[in-house]
PDB file of C-alpha atoms in Angstrom:
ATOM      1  CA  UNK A   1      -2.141 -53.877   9.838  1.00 89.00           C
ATOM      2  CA  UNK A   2      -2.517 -51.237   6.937  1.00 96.00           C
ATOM      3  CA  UNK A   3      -3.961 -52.144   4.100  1.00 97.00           C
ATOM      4  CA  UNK A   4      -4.614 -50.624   0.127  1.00 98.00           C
ATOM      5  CA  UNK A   5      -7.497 -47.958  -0.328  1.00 97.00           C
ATOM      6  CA  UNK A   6      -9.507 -49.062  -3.240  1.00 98.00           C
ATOM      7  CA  UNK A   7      -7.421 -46.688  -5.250  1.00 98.00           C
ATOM      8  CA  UNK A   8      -3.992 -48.502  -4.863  1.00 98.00           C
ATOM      9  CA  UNK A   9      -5.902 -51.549  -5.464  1.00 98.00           C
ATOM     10  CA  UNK A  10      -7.203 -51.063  -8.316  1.00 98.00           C
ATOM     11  CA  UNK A  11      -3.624 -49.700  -9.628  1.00 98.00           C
ATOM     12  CA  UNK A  12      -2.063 -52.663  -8.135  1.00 98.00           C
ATOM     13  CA  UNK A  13      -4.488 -54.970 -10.010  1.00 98.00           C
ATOM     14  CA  UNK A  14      -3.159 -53.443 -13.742  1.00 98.00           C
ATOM     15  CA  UNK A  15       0.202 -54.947 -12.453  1.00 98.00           C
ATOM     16  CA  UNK A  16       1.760 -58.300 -13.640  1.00 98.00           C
ATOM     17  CA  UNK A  17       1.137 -61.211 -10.840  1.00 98.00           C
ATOM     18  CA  UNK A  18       4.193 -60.792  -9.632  1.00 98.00           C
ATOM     19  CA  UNK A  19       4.339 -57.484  -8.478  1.00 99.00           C
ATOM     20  CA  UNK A  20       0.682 -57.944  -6.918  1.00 98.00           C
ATOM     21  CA  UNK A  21       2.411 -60.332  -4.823  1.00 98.00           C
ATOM     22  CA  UNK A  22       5.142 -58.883  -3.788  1.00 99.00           C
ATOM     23  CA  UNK A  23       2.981 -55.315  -2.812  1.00 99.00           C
ATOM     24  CA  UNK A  24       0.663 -57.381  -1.466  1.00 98.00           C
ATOM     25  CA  UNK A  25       3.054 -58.958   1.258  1.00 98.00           C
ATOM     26  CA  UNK A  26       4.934 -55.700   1.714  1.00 98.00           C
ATOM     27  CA  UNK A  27       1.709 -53.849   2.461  1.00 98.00           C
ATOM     28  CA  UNK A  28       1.363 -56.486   5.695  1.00 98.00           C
ATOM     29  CA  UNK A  29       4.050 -54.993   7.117  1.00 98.00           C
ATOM     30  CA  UNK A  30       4.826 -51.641   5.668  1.00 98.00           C
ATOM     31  CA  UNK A  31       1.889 -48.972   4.754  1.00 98.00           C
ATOM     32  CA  UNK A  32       2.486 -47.502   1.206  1.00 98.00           C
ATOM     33  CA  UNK A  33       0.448 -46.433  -1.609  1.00 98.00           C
ATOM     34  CA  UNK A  34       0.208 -47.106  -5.214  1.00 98.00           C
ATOM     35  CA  UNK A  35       0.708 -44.101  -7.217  1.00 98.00           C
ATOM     36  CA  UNK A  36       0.485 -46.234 -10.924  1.00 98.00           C
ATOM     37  CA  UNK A  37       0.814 -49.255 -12.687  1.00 98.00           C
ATOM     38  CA  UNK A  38      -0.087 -48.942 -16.450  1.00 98.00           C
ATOM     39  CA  UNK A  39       0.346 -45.874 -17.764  1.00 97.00           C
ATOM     40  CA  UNK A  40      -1.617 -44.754 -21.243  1.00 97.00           C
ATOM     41  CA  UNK A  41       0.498 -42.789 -24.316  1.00 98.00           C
ATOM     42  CA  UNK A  42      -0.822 -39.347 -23.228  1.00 98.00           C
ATOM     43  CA  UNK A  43       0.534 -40.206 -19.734  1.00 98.00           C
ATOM     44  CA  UNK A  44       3.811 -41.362 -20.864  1.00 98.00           C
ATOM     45  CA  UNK A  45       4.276 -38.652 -22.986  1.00 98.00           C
ATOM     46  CA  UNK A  46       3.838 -36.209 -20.740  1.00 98.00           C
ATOM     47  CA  UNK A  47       6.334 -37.282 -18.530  1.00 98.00           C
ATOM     48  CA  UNK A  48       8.976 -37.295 -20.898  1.00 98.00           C
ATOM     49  CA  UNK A  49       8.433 -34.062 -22.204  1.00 98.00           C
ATOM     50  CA  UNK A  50       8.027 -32.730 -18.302  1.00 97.00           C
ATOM     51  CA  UNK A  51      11.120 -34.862 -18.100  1.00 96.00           C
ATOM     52  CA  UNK A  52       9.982 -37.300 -15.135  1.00 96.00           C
ATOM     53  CA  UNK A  53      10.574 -40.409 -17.440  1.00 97.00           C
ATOM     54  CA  UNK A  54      13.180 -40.803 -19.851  1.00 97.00           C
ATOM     55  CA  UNK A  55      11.644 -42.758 -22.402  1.00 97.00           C
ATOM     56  CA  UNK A  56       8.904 -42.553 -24.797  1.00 97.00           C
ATOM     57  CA  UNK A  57       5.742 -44.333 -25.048  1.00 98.00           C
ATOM     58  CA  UNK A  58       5.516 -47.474 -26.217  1.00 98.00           C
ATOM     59  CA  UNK A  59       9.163 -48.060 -24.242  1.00 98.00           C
ATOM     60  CA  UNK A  60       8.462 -47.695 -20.574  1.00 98.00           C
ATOM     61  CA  UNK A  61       7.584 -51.147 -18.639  1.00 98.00           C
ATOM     62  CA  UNK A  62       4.691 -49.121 -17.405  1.00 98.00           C
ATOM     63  CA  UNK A  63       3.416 -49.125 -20.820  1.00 98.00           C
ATOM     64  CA  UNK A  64       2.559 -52.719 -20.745  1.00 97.00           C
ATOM     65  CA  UNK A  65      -1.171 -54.294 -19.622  1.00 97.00           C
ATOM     66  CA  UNK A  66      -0.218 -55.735 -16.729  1.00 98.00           C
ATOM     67  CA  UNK A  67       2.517 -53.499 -16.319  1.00 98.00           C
ATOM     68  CA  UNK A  68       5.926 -54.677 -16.136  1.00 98.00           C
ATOM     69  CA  UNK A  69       6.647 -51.239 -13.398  1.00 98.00           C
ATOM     70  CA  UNK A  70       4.850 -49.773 -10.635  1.00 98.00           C
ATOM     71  CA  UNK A  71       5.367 -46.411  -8.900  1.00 98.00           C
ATOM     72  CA  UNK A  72       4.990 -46.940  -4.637  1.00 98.00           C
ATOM     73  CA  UNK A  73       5.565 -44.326  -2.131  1.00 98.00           C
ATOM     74  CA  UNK A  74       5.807 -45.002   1.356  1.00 98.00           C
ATOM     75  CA  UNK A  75       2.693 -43.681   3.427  1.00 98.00           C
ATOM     76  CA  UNK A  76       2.945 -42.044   6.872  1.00 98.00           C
ATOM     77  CA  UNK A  77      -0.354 -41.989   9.045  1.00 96.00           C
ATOM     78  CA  UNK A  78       0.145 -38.131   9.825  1.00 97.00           C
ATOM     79  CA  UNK A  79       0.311 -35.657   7.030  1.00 98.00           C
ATOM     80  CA  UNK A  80       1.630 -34.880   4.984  1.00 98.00           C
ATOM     81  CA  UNK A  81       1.490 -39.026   4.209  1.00 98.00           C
ATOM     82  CA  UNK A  82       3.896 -38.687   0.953  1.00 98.00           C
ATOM     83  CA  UNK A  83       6.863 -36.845   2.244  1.00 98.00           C
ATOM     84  CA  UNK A  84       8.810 -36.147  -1.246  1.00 98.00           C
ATOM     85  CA  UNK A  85      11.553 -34.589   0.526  1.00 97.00           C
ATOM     86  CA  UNK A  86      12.158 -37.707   2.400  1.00 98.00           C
ATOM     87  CA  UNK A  87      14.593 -39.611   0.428  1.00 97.00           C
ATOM     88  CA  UNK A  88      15.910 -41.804   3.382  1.00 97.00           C
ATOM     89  CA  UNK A  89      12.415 -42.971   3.776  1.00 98.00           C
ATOM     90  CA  UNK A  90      11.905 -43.651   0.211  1.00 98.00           C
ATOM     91  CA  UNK A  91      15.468 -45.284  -0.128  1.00 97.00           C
ATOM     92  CA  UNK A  92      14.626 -47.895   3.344  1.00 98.00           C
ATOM     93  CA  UNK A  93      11.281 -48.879   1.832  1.00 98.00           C
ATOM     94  CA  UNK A  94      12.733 -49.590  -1.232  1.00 98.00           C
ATOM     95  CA  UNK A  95      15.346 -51.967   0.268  1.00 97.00           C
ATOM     96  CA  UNK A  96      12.618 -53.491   2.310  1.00 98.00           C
ATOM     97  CA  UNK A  97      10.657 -54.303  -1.312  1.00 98.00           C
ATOM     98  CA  UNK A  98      13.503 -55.510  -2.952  1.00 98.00           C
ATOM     99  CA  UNK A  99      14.307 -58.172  -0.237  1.00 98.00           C
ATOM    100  CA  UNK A 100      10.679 -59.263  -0.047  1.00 98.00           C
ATOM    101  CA  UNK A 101      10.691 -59.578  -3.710  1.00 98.00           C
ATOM    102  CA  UNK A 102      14.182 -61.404  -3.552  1.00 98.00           C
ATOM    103  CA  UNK A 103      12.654 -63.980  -0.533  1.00 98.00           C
ATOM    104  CA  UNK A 104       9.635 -64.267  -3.080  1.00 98.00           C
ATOM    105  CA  UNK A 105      12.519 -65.401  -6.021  1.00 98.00           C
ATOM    106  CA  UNK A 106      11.646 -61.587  -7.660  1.00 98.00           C
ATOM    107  CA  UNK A 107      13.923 -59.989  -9.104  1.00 98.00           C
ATOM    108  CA  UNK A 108      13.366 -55.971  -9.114  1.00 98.00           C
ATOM    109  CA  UNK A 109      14.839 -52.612 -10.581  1.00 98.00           C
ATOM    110  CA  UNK A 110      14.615 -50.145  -8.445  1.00 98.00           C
ATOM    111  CA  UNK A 111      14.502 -46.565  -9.811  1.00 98.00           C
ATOM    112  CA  UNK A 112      17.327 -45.458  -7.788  1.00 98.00           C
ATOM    113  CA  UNK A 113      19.350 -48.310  -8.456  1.00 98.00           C
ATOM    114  CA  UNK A 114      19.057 -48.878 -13.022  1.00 97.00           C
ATOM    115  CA  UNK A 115      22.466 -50.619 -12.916  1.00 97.00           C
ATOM    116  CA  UNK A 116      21.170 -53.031 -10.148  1.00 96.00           C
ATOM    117  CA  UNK A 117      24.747 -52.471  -8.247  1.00 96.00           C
ATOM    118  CA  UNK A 118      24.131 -51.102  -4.863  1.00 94.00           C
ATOM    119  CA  UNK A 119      25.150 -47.930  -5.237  1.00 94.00           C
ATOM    120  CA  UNK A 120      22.683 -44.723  -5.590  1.00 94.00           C
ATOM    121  CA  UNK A 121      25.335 -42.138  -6.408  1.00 94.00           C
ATOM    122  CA  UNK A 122      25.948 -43.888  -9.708  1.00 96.00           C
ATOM    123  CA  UNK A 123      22.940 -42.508 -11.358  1.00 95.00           C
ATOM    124  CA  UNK A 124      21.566 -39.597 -13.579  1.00 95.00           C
ATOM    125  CA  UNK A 125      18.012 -40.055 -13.348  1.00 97.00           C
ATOM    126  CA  UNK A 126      16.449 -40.991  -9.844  1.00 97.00           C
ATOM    127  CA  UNK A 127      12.588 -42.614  -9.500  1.00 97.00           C
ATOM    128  CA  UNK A 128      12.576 -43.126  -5.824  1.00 98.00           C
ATOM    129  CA  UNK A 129       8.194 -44.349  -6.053  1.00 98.00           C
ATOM    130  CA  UNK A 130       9.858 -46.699  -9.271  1.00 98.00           C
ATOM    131  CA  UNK A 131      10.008 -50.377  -9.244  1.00 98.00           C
ATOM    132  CA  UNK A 132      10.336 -53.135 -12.395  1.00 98.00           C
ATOM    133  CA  UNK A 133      10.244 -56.790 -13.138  1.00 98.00           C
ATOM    134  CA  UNK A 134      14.086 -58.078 -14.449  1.00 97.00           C
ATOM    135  CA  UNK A 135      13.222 -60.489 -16.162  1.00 87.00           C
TER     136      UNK A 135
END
């Protein structure tokens, strides 16, 4: 059964309950890694000046302790384990979280998804690793 390196846990633990739970039951039956939870002002900034987020600190769920978001790949046992390029991967993981957060009475955002309607091709801005609380 995988399990989180130390690093993903300790990301994972900067995280509102609620996504801890949900990652934590996902990770018994899918191997993925946490690439962040909370995410500092320089961080934040950075990425919306490199254009990888499109809002500025204080306004990203990320910018919350515990976070509100989390950023997940999917991990693959042979590398390269992130596989970027992989979008079918990334999109299947992601609708095996959201139904294990929906059996857990989650509701998430995925960052392929903002609108929460389905459909992918809607969108301007895709975060495949990307997931929020709706609350």
């Amino acid at each position: 059964m995988p399990s989180f390196s130390k690093k993903s846990a300790k990301k994972l633990s900067q995280c509102d309950d609620r996504l801890q739970r949900v990652f934590n039951e996902v990770i018994k039956h899918r191997d993925c890694t946490i690439l962040e939870g909370s995410r500092d002002k320089g961080t934040q900034d950075e990425y919306f000046r490199t254009g990888k987020s499109k809002v500025k600190y204080p306004n990203s769920k990320h910018n919350t302790l515990p976070s509100q978001a989390i950023d997940v790949a999917p991990y693959f046992p042979t590398a390269p384990h992130i596989r970027w390029d992989d979008i079918q991967s990334f999109a299947y993981f992601a609708g095996f979280v959201i139904g294990i957060a929906a059996s857990m009475g989650i509701t998430l955002r995925h960052g392929a998804d903002w609108d929460q309607d389905g459909d992918t091709k809607d969108q301007s801005f895709m975060d495949w690793p990307h997931f929020e609380l709706v609350d």
